[in-house]
mmCIF file of C-alpha atoms and ligand atoms in Angstrom:
data_model
loop_
_atom_site.group_PDB
_atom_site.id
_atom_site.type_symbol
_atom_site.label_atom_id
_atom_site.label_comp_id
_atom_site.label_asym_id
_atom_site.label_seq_id
_atom_site.Cartn_x
_atom_site.Cartn_y
_atom_site.Cartn_z
ATOM 1 C CA MET A 1 -22.451 -9.388 -7.960
ATOM 2 C CA THR A 2 -22.639 -13.013 -9.067
ATOM 3 C CA ASP A 3 -24.443 -15.805 -7.172
ATOM 4 C CA GLU A 4 -21.158 -17.661 -6.987
ATOM 5 C CA VAL A 5 -19.626 -18.292 -3.565
ATOM 6 C CA ARG A 6 -15.919 -19.151 -3.827
ATOM 7 C CA ASN A 7 -14.203 -21.555 -1.446
ATOM 8 C CA VAL A 8 -11.272 -19.257 -0.911
ATOM 9 C CA ILE A 9 -10.278 -15.749 -1.930
ATOM 10 C CA ILE A 10 -6.606 -14.840 -1.553
ATOM 11 C CA ILE A 11 -5.738 -11.153 -1.199
ATOM 12 C CA GLY A 12 -2.184 -10.281 -2.289
ATOM 13 C CA SER A 13 0.304 -11.831 -4.705
ATOM 14 C CA GLY A 14 3.671 -11.984 -2.942
ATOM 15 C CA PRO A 15 5.368 -15.258 -1.953
ATOM 16 C CA ALA A 16 2.708 -15.843 0.742
ATOM 17 C CA GLY A 17 -0.187 -15.328 -1.674
ATOM 18 C CA TYR A 18 1.174 -17.478 -4.495
ATOM 19 C CA THR A 19 2.109 -20.304 -2.134
ATOM 20 C CA ALA A 20 -1.381 -20.193 -0.590
ATOM 21 C CA GLY A 21 -2.706 -20.187 -4.165
ATOM 22 C CA LEU A 22 -0.604 -23.175 -5.189
ATOM 23 C CA TYR A 23 -1.643 -25.265 -2.180
ATOM 24 C CA SER A 24 -5.331 -24.404 -2.341
ATOM 25 C CA ALA A 25 -5.426 -24.946 -6.115
ATOM 26 C CA ARG A 26 -3.803 -28.370 -5.713
ATOM 27 C CA ALA A 27 -6.413 -29.127 -3.019
ATOM 28 C CA LEU A 28 -9.046 -28.440 -5.735
ATOM 29 C CA LEU A 29 -10.505 -25.434 -3.920
ATOM 30 C CA GLU A 30 -10.494 -23.365 -7.144
ATOM 31 C CA PRO A 31 -9.034 -20.288 -5.408
ATOM 32 C CA LEU A 32 -9.443 -16.745 -6.667
ATOM 33 C CA MET A 33 -6.612 -14.268 -6.059
ATOM 34 C CA PHE A 34 -6.691 -10.484 -6.185
ATOM 35 C CA ALA A 35 -3.070 -9.613 -6.902
ATOM 36 C CA GLY A 36 -3.353 -5.972 -5.867
ATOM 37 C CA TYR A 37 -1.602 -2.775 -6.832
ATOM 38 C CA MET A 38 1.813 -4.443 -6.783
ATOM 39 C CA SER A 39 1.358 -7.704 -8.635
ATOM 40 C CA GLY A 40 4.155 -10.019 -7.444
ATOM 41 C CA GLY A 41 4.743 -8.108 -4.204
ATOM 42 C CA GLN A 42 7.900 -6.592 -2.768
ATOM 43 C CA LEU A 43 10.311 -8.890 -4.588
ATOM 44 C CA MET A 44 9.408 -7.081 -7.810
ATOM 45 C CA LEU A 45 11.659 -4.309 -6.419
ATOM 46 C CA THR A 46 14.788 -6.392 -6.089
ATOM 47 C CA SER A 47 17.221 -7.605 -8.720
ATOM 48 C CA ASP A 48 19.019 -10.493 -6.984
ATOM 49 C CA ILE A 49 17.706 -13.059 -4.530
ATOM 50 C CA GLU A 50 20.380 -15.354 -3.175
ATOM 51 C CA ASN A 51 18.691 -16.661 -0.027
ATOM 52 C CA PHE A 52 15.714 -18.534 -1.458
ATOM 53 C CA PRO A 53 16.617 -22.247 -1.574
ATOM 54 C CA GLY A 54 16.716 -23.904 -4.967
ATOM 55 C CA TYR A 55 18.542 -21.181 -6.912
ATOM 56 C CA PRO A 56 22.310 -21.809 -6.611
ATOM 57 C CA GLU A 57 23.036 -18.973 -9.066
ATOM 58 C CA GLY A 58 20.497 -16.625 -7.423
ATOM 59 C CA ILE A 59 17.453 -15.331 -9.261
ATOM 60 C CA GLY A 60 15.956 -11.930 -10.103
ATOM 61 C CA GLY A 61 12.959 -10.955 -7.952
ATOM 62 C CA PRO A 62 10.530 -10.339 -10.842
ATOM 63 C CA GLU A 63 11.664 -13.560 -12.535
ATOM 64 C CA MET A 64 10.976 -15.573 -9.375
ATOM 65 C CA MET A 65 7.549 -14.039 -8.889
ATOM 66 C CA ILE A 66 6.572 -14.744 -12.523
ATOM 67 C CA GLN A 67 7.563 -18.387 -11.969
ATOM 68 C CA LEU A 68 5.570 -18.612 -8.719
ATOM 69 C CA ARG A 69 2.527 -17.228 -10.528
ATOM 70 C CA GLU A 70 2.910 -19.601 -13.488
ATOM 71 C CA GLN A 71 3.226 -22.589 -11.158
ATOM 72 C CA ALA A 72 0.105 -21.683 -9.162
ATOM 73 C CA GLU A 73 -1.915 -20.862 -12.302
ATOM 74 C CA LYS A 74 -0.916 -24.194 -13.836
ATOM 75 C CA PHE A 75 -2.828 -25.928 -11.030
ATOM 76 C CA GLY A 76 -5.884 -23.703 -11.364
ATOM 77 C CA LEU A 77 -5.311 -20.495 -9.386
ATOM 78 C CA GLU A 78 -7.396 -17.708 -10.954
ATOM 79 C CA VAL A 79 -5.618 -14.350 -10.683
ATOM 80 C CA GLN A 80 -7.151 -10.928 -11.198
ATOM 81 C CA ASP A 81 -4.691 -8.007 -11.149
ATOM 82 C CA LYS A 82 -6.973 -5.824 -9.094
ATOM 83 C CA ASN A 83 -7.012 -4.212 -5.675
ATOM 84 C CA VAL A 84 -9.433 -5.145 -2.903
ATOM 85 C CA GLU A 85 -11.134 -1.961 -1.726
ATOM 86 C CA ARG A 86 -13.010 -3.237 1.282
ATOM 87 C CA VAL A 87 -14.327 -6.379 2.923
ATOM 88 C CA ASP A 88 -17.235 -7.424 5.125
ATOM 89 C CA PHE A 89 -16.386 -10.261 7.481
ATOM 90 C CA SER A 90 -19.384 -9.676 9.776
ATOM 91 C CA GLU A 91 -21.385 -12.542 8.234
ATOM 92 C CA LYS A 92 -20.812 -15.592 6.068
ATOM 93 C CA PRO A 93 -20.186 -15.884 3.210
ATOM 94 C CA PHE A 94 -17.590 -13.138 3.473
ATOM 95 C CA LYS A 95 -17.809 -10.236 1.039
ATOM 96 C CA VAL A 96 -14.900 -8.672 -0.818
ATOM 97 C CA TRP A 97 -15.284 -5.571 -3.027
ATOM 98 C CA VAL A 98 -13.010 -5.079 -6.009
ATOM 99 C CA GLU A 99 -13.407 -2.090 -8.330
ATOM 100 C CA GLY A 100 -16.991 -1.754 -7.092
ATOM 101 C CA GLU A 101 -17.841 -5.411 -7.782
ATOM 102 C CA GLU A 102 -18.851 -7.721 -4.929
ATOM 103 C CA PHE A 103 -17.297 -11.180 -4.584
ATOM 104 C CA ARG A 104 -18.322 -13.751 -1.968
ATOM 105 C CA SER A 105 -16.279 -16.502 -0.387
ATOM 106 C CA LYS A 106 -16.491 -19.097 2.382
ATOM 107 C CA SER A 107 -12.924 -18.332 3.463
ATOM 108 C CA VAL A 108 -10.344 -15.598 2.875
ATOM 109 C CA ILE A 109 -6.540 -15.616 3.117
ATOM 110 C CA ILE A 110 -4.972 -12.184 3.629
ATOM 111 C CA CYS A 111 -1.399 -11.893 2.265
ATOM 112 C CA THR A 112 -1.044 -8.150 1.786
ATOM 113 C CA GLY A 113 2.475 -7.759 3.188
ATOM 114 C CA ALA A 114 4.095 -4.828 4.953
ATOM 115 C CA GLU A 115 5.546 -1.797 3.224
ATOM 116 C CA SER A 116 8.957 -0.585 4.228
ATOM 117 C CA ILE A 117 8.885 3.036 5.255
ATOM 118 C CA TRP A 118 11.206 5.037 3.000
ATOM 119 C CA LEU A 119 12.706 8.448 3.651
ATOM 120 C CA GLY A 120 11.385 10.059 0.497
ATOM 121 C CA ALA A 121 14.629 12.019 -0.004
ATOM 122 C CA GLU A 122 15.467 13.437 -3.427
ATOM 123 C CA GLY A 123 16.924 10.782 -5.763
ATOM 124 C CA GLU A 124 15.618 7.844 -3.658
ATOM 125 C CA GLU A 125 13.189 6.387 -6.222
ATOM 126 C CA GLU A 126 15.963 5.977 -8.832
ATOM 127 C CA GLN A 127 18.289 4.151 -6.420
ATOM 128 C CA LYS A 128 15.750 1.802 -4.785
ATOM 129 C CA GLY A 129 16.988 -1.771 -5.185
ATOM 130 C CA ARG A 130 20.201 -0.472 -6.835
ATOM 131 C CA GLY A 131 22.111 0.940 -3.879
ATOM 132 C CA ILE A 132 19.368 1.777 -1.409
ATOM 133 C CA SER A 133 17.639 -1.066 0.386
ATOM 134 C CA THR A 134 15.398 -1.646 3.377
ATOM 135 C CA CYS A 135 16.629 -5.172 4.123
ATOM 136 C CA ALA A 136 20.206 -5.887 5.290
ATOM 137 C CA THR A 137 19.539 -9.639 5.586
ATOM 138 C CA CYS A 138 18.503 -9.629 1.928
ATOM 139 C CA ASP A 139 21.060 -7.279 0.384
ATOM 140 C CA GLY A 140 23.971 -6.908 2.853
ATOM 141 C CA ALA A 141 26.183 -9.453 1.109
ATOM 142 C CA PHE A 142 26.203 -7.341 -2.062
ATOM 143 C CA PHE A 143 28.265 -4.673 -0.239
ATOM 144 C CA ARG A 144 31.488 -6.518 0.602
ATOM 145 C CA GLU A 145 34.346 -4.132 1.478
ATOM 146 C CA GLN A 146 32.174 -1.109 0.700
ATOM 147 C CA GLU A 147 31.122 1.885 2.794
ATOM 148 C CA VAL A 148 27.429 1.896 3.666
ATOM 149 C CA LEU A 149 24.965 4.028 5.608
ATOM 150 C CA VAL A 150 22.227 2.869 7.937
ATOM 151 C CA ILE A 151 19.458 5.319 8.766
ATOM 152 C CA GLY A 152 17.402 4.944 11.942
ATOM 153 C CA GLY A 153 17.553 4.975 15.709
ATOM 154 C CA GLY A 154 15.653 1.873 16.812
ATOM 155 C CA ASP A 155 16.595 -1.752 17.433
ATOM 156 C CA SER A 156 16.231 -2.599 13.716
ATOM 157 C CA ALA A 157 18.756 0.066 12.765
ATOM 158 C CA MET A 158 21.242 -1.184 15.386
ATOM 159 C CA GLU A 159 20.717 -4.782 14.279
ATOM 160 C CA GLU A 160 21.121 -3.934 10.588
ATOM 161 C CA ALA A 161 24.263 -1.850 11.259
ATOM 162 C CA THR A 162 25.864 -4.611 13.338
ATOM 163 C CA PHE A 163 24.931 -7.273 10.767
ATOM 164 C CA LEU A 164 26.368 -5.188 7.919
ATOM 165 C CA THR A 165 29.818 -5.014 9.564
ATOM 166 C CA ARG A 166 30.265 -8.653 8.441
ATOM 167 C CA PHE A 167 30.498 -7.410 4.857
ATOM 168 C CA ALA A 168 31.058 -3.657 4.707
ATOM 169 C CA SER A 169 34.404 -1.986 5.370
ATOM 170 C CA LYS A 170 32.617 0.812 7.241
ATOM 171 C CA VAL A 171 29.056 1.408 8.438
ATOM 172 C CA THR A 172 27.908 4.932 9.293
ATOM 173 C CA LEU A 173 24.714 5.010 11.309
ATOM 174 C CA LEU A 174 22.721 8.229 10.940
ATOM 175 C CA HIS A 175 20.033 9.363 13.331
ATOM 176 C CA ARG A 176 18.021 12.584 13.273
ATOM 177 C CA ARG A 177 18.201 13.074 17.049
ATOM 178 C CA ASP A 178 20.639 12.194 19.833
ATOM 179 C CA VAL A 179 18.082 10.087 21.704
ATOM 180 C CA PHE A 180 17.736 6.495 20.510
ATOM 181 C CA LYS A 181 14.617 4.299 20.639
ATOM 182 C CA ALA A 182 16.871 1.240 20.531
ATOM 183 C CA SER A 183 17.348 -0.840 23.660
ATOM 184 C CA LYS A 184 20.513 -0.030 25.617
ATOM 185 C CA VAL A 185 22.114 -3.381 24.829
ATOM 186 C CA MET A 186 21.573 -3.054 21.070
ATOM 187 C CA TYR A 187 22.753 0.560 21.048
ATOM 188 C CA GLU A 188 25.917 -0.296 22.977
ATOM 189 C CA ARG A 189 26.671 -3.240 20.731
ATOM 190 C CA ALA A 190 26.622 -0.858 17.739
ATOM 191 C CA LEU A 191 28.484 1.878 19.606
ATOM 192 C CA ASN A 192 31.322 -0.455 20.587
ATOM 193 C CA ASN A 193 31.720 -1.981 17.134
ATOM 194 C CA PRO A 194 34.923 -0.510 15.634
ATOM 195 C CA LYS A 195 33.444 -0.661 12.117
ATOM 196 C CA ILE A 196 30.418 1.470 13.055
ATOM 197 C CA GLU A 197 30.449 5.254 13.326
ATOM 198 C CA ILE A 198 27.312 6.835 14.798
ATOM 199 C CA LYS A 199 26.409 10.357 13.641
ATOM 200 C CA THR A 200 23.550 12.119 15.421
ATOM 201 C CA PHE A 201 21.455 15.067 14.226
ATOM 202 C CA LYS A 202 21.740 13.941 10.608
ATOM 203 C CA THR A 203 18.962 13.513 8.052
ATOM 204 C CA VAL A 204 19.351 12.676 4.366
ATOM 205 C CA ARG A 205 18.422 15.650 2.214
ATOM 206 C CA SER A 206 19.261 13.944 -1.111
ATOM 207 C CA TRP A 207 21.036 10.928 -2.587
ATOM 208 C CA LEU A 208 24.003 11.276 -4.948
ATOM 209 C CA SER A 209 24.775 8.904 -7.786
ATOM 210 C CA ASP A 210 27.191 8.367 -10.646
ATOM 211 C CA GLU A 211 27.228 6.004 -13.616
ATOM 212 C CA THR A 212 27.862 2.994 -11.323
ATOM 213 C CA GLY A 213 24.972 3.712 -8.943
ATOM 214 C CA LEU A 214 24.727 5.259 -5.496
ATOM 215 C CA SER A 215 27.788 7.351 -4.635
ATOM 216 C CA GLY A 216 26.794 9.299 -1.522
ATOM 217 C CA ALA A 217 24.308 11.523 0.218
ATOM 218 C CA VAL A 218 23.834 15.134 1.216
ATOM 219 C CA LEU A 219 23.196 15.196 4.951
ATOM 220 C CA GLU A 220 21.430 17.951 6.817
ATOM 221 C CA ASP A 221 21.621 18.930 10.461
ATOM 222 C CA PRO A 222 17.959 19.505 11.443
ATOM 223 C CA ARG A 223 18.995 21.994 14.146
ATOM 224 C CA ASP A 224 20.445 24.618 11.812
ATOM 225 C CA GLY A 225 19.960 23.314 8.244
ATOM 226 C CA SER A 226 23.715 23.052 7.623
ATOM 227 C CA THR A 227 24.729 20.384 5.116
ATOM 228 C CA GLU A 228 27.653 18.069 4.410
ATOM 229 C CA GLU A 229 28.333 15.326 1.863
ATOM 230 C CA ILE A 230 29.163 11.744 2.716
ATOM 231 C CA SER A 231 30.241 9.069 0.284
ATOM 232 C CA CYS A 232 28.767 5.548 0.268
ATOM 233 C CA THR A 233 27.860 2.876 -2.263
ATOM 234 C CA GLY A 234 25.059 1.361 -0.222
ATOM 235 C CA ALA A 235 22.402 2.637 2.168
ATOM 236 C CA PHE A 236 19.932 0.787 4.357
ATOM 237 C CA ILE A 237 16.842 2.569 5.585
ATOM 238 C CA ALA A 238 15.706 1.067 8.873
ATOM 239 C CA ILE A 239 12.936 3.340 10.086
ATOM 240 C CA GLY A 240 10.159 0.746 10.196
ATOM 241 C CA HIS A 241 7.513 -1.169 8.271
ATOM 242 C CA LYS A 242 3.819 -0.566 7.835
ATOM 243 C CA PRO A 243 1.548 -3.623 7.449
ATOM 244 C CA ILE A 244 -1.086 -3.157 4.736
ATOM 245 C CA THR A 245 -4.340 -3.627 6.590
ATOM 246 C CA ASN A 246 -6.211 -0.348 6.085
ATOM 247 C CA PHE A 247 -8.767 -1.918 3.694
ATOM 248 C CA LEU A 248 -9.823 -4.285 6.528
ATOM 249 C CA GLU A 249 -11.254 -1.385 8.538
ATOM 250 C CA GLU A 250 -10.380 -3.086 11.833
ATOM 251 C CA GLN A 251 -12.514 -6.174 11.118
ATOM 252 C CA VAL A 252 -9.705 -8.482 12.218
ATOM 253 C CA GLU A 253 -7.665 -7.978 15.359
ATOM 254 C CA THR A 254 -4.242 -6.434 14.908
ATOM 255 C CA ASP A 255 -1.470 -5.364 17.252
ATOM 256 C CA GLU A 256 -0.796 -1.684 17.891
ATOM 257 C CA ALA A 257 1.339 -1.352 14.772
ATOM 258 C CA GLY A 258 -1.380 -2.901 12.579
ATOM 259 C CA TYR A 259 0.085 -6.403 12.146
ATOM 260 C CA ILE A 260 -2.692 -9.012 11.984
ATOM 261 C CA LEU A 261 -2.778 -11.253 15.043
ATOM 262 C CA ALA A 262 -2.924 -14.996 14.418
ATOM 263 C CA LYS A 263 -5.266 -16.659 16.906
ATOM 264 C CA THR A 264 -5.272 -20.379 16.064
ATOM 265 C CA HIS A 265 -2.361 -21.292 13.790
ATOM 266 C CA THR A 266 -2.876 -18.872 10.856
ATOM 267 C CA MET A 267 -6.542 -18.105 11.623
ATOM 268 C CA THR A 268 -7.279 -14.521 12.604
ATOM 269 C CA SER A 269 -9.823 -13.301 15.147
ATOM 270 C CA VAL A 270 -12.516 -14.021 12.502
ATOM 271 C CA ASP A 271 -13.368 -17.703 12.002
ATOM 272 C CA GLY A 272 -12.592 -18.587 8.378
ATOM 273 C CA VAL A 273 -10.284 -15.623 7.740
ATOM 274 C CA PHE A 274 -6.593 -16.506 7.624
ATOM 275 C CA ALA A 275 -3.458 -14.381 7.261
ATOM 276 C CA ALA A 276 0.088 -15.140 6.120
ATOM 277 C CA GLY A 277 3.391 -13.470 5.323
ATOM 278 C CA ASP A 278 4.738 -10.054 6.260
ATOM 279 C CA VAL A 279 1.269 -8.788 7.210
ATOM 280 C CA VAL A 280 1.496 -10.930 10.375
ATOM 281 C CA ASP A 281 5.275 -11.138 10.706
ATOM 282 C CA THR A 282 6.966 -8.614 12.972
ATOM 283 C CA ARG A 283 10.241 -10.528 13.035
ATOM 284 C CA TYR A 284 11.483 -12.477 9.996
ATOM 285 C CA ARG A 285 9.998 -10.745 6.890
ATOM 286 C CA GLN A 286 11.656 -13.000 4.327
ATOM 287 C CA ALA A 287 10.326 -14.531 1.118
ATOM 288 C CA ILE A 288 10.842 -18.065 2.393
ATOM 289 C CA THR A 289 9.044 -17.421 5.697
ATOM 290 C CA ALA A 290 6.177 -15.697 3.856
ATOM 291 C CA ALA A 291 5.920 -18.664 1.466
ATOM 292 C CA GLY A 292 5.942 -21.072 4.432
ATOM 293 C CA MET A 293 3.114 -19.196 6.106
ATOM 294 C CA GLY A 294 1.177 -19.120 2.821
ATOM 295 C CA CYS A 295 1.377 -22.914 2.789
ATOM 296 C CA GLN A 296 0.191 -23.088 6.413
ATOM 297 C CA ALA A 297 -2.734 -20.742 5.753
ATOM 298 C CA ALA A 298 -3.893 -22.770 2.728
ATOM 299 C CA ILE A 299 -3.771 -26.005 4.725
ATOM 300 C CA ASP A 300 -5.581 -24.326 7.644
ATOM 301 C CA ALA A 301 -8.263 -22.962 5.296
ATOM 302 C CA GLU A 302 -8.706 -26.348 3.640
ATOM 303 C CA LYS A 303 -9.140 -28.114 7.000
ATOM 304 C CA TRP A 304 -11.478 -25.408 8.275
ATOM 305 C CA LEU A 305 -13.647 -25.687 5.135
ATOM 306 C CA GLU A 306 -13.751 -29.455 5.565
ATOM 307 C CA ASP A 307 -14.878 -29.049 9.197
ATOM 308 C CA GLN A 308 -17.807 -26.863 8.097
ATOM 309 C CA HIS A 309 -19.503 -29.789 6.334
HETATM 310 C C1 FAD B 401 14.172 -4.196 -1.582
HETATM 311 C C2 FAD B 401 13.793 -5.506 -0.958
HETATM 312 C C3 FAD B 401 14.601 -6.612 -1.170
HETATM 313 C C4 FAD B 401 14.267 -7.829 -0.592
HETATM 314 N N1 FAD B 401 15.068 -8.910 -0.838
HETATM 315 C C5 FAD B 401 14.747 -10.107 -0.293
HETATM 316 C C6 FAD B 401 15.571 -11.245 -0.530
HETATM 317 O O1 FAD B 401 16.598 -11.160 -1.211
HETATM 318 N N2 FAD B 401 15.205 -12.411 0.052
HETATM 319 C C7 FAD B 401 14.093 -12.520 0.853
HETATM 320 O O2 FAD B 401 13.811 -13.608 1.346
HETATM 321 N N3 FAD B 401 13.303 -11.455 1.095
HETATM 322 C C8 FAD B 401 13.596 -10.257 0.546
HETATM 323 N N4 FAD B 401 12.823 -9.173 0.817
HETATM 324 C C9 FAD B 401 11.657 -9.339 1.712
HETATM 325 C C10 FAD B 401 10.497 -9.994 0.919
HETATM 326 O O3 FAD B 401 10.269 -9.245 -0.227
HETATM 327 C C11 FAD B 401 9.250 -10.070 1.778
HETATM 328 O O4 FAD B 401 9.517 -10.715 2.992
HETATM 329 C C12 FAD B 401 8.154 -10.858 1.030
HETATM 330 O O5 FAD B 401 7.907 -10.302 -0.230
HETATM 331 C C13 FAD B 401 6.858 -10.867 1.846
HETATM 332 O O6 FAD B 401 5.927 -11.572 1.115
HETATM 333 P P1 FAD B 401 4.372 -11.379 1.318
HETATM 334 O O7 FAD B 401 3.728 -12.347 0.403
HETATM 335 O O8 FAD B 401 4.033 -11.435 2.750
HETATM 336 O O9 FAD B 401 4.031 -9.876 0.879
HETATM 337 P P2 FAD B 401 4.500 -8.933 -0.312
HETATM 338 O O10 FAD B 401 5.564 -9.508 -1.147
HETATM 339 O O11 FAD B 401 4.732 -7.612 0.324
HETATM 340 O O12 FAD B 401 3.191 -8.847 -1.202
HETATM 341 C C14 FAD B 401 2.050 -8.162 -0.765
HETATM 342 C C15 FAD B 401 1.001 -8.243 -1.854
HETATM 343 O O13 FAD B 401 -0.224 -7.721 -1.365
HETATM 344 C C16 FAD B 401 -0.844 -7.014 -2.400
HETATM 345 N N5 FAD B 401 -1.831 -6.103 -1.817
HETATM 346 C C17 FAD B 401 -1.661 -5.134 -0.884
HETATM 347 N N6 FAD B 401 -2.843 -4.508 -0.647
HETATM 348 C C18 FAD B 401 -3.768 -5.136 -1.410
HETATM 349 C C19 FAD B 401 -5.171 -4.966 -1.625
HETATM 350 N N7 FAD B 401 -5.876 -4.018 -0.989
HETATM 351 N N8 FAD B 401 -5.804 -5.784 -2.510
HETATM 352 C C20 FAD B 401 -5.118 -6.762 -3.157
HETATM 353 N N9 FAD B 401 -3.797 -6.971 -2.991
HETATM 354 C C21 FAD B 401 -3.136 -6.149 -2.146
HETATM 355 C C22 FAD B 401 0.281 -6.338 -3.154
HETATM 356 O O14 FAD B 401 -0.126 -6.025 -4.479
HETATM 357 C C23 FAD B 401 1.327 -7.461 -3.119
HETATM 358 O O15 FAD B 401 1.123 -8.303 -4.215
HETATM 359 C C24 FAD B 401 13.108 -7.947 0.228
HETATM 360 C C25 FAD B 401 12.283 -6.829 0.431
HETATM 361 C C26 FAD B 401 12.616 -5.622 -0.162
HETATM 362 C C27 FAD B 401 11.709 -4.427 0.052
#
């Protein structure tokens, strides 16, 4: 432990974290960031981003995240590529433990994102970001006139399937049961869409690929284990997201699913602890919205620090 007390520690290095870093560095707060186990965040998994303003030709995810980091570091953001193990927000200054070392800070901005839940079927790792995605808004347009699968039975799955019919020639929605969690209106919208076929009692046993990428899947009927093959060049897994908040050990208030609740603007239930990006966002989950919230959290932290004097 050092005697140093930082003004602001930022946890997480996705678009929310780097934007918070850029703003707080430019406000001369000398921020310290712990980038975490996935330096650069979820966009490191994607090859083409076409919906972030300012890139008319699109940009690769890793390339964009390297640029965000460079920009924030240029103004003084200090980044350590380490994971935060636990925190103590019960008294000020706040304590943050990283690889056994204790760091202290007057304020903290949590930007740890939300992991998509994947199926874990055979062959999935190889096709992630190549044919298999968890975000139709992000990747749907890459599948024009192609046949795609959507896996899931909730509102997100219905929404993704309906959205994908704008691009795909056919959308097959697979669900492991014949009872849907989706609201009636969303389910019926999907059911009545001529481009969508709904198949119940289907799980993905494994993904198939050829030299061009994803080519299909082996489906299993969970009732009797029988299998069939289906061809597709794209697949969207829509079975939920899990916000990364376990290291907080319930020290800030979250909703039932674990998303951090913002109390006043971006401030959490703990005075001086702020949160931004997918870790608070149950709805939009986009790079631009995460970056926008990162900006808000940095401004909120700066004003809060000023008010403490
Ligand atoms: C395959 C895919 C494609 C996508 N494509 C697009 C797209 O084209 N356009 C778009 O706008 N959005 C896209 N998205 C969504 C976008 O990636 C997210 O909305 C965005 O990354 C959220 O940013 P964030 O900063 O909140 O969190 P994330 O990017 O999820 O970053 C979270 C960060 O927290 C860190 N972290 C977690 N736990 C700890 C810890 N204990 N200690 C320290 N650090 C920690 C991780 O290392 C990571 O750096 C895509 C998502 C996926 C999965």
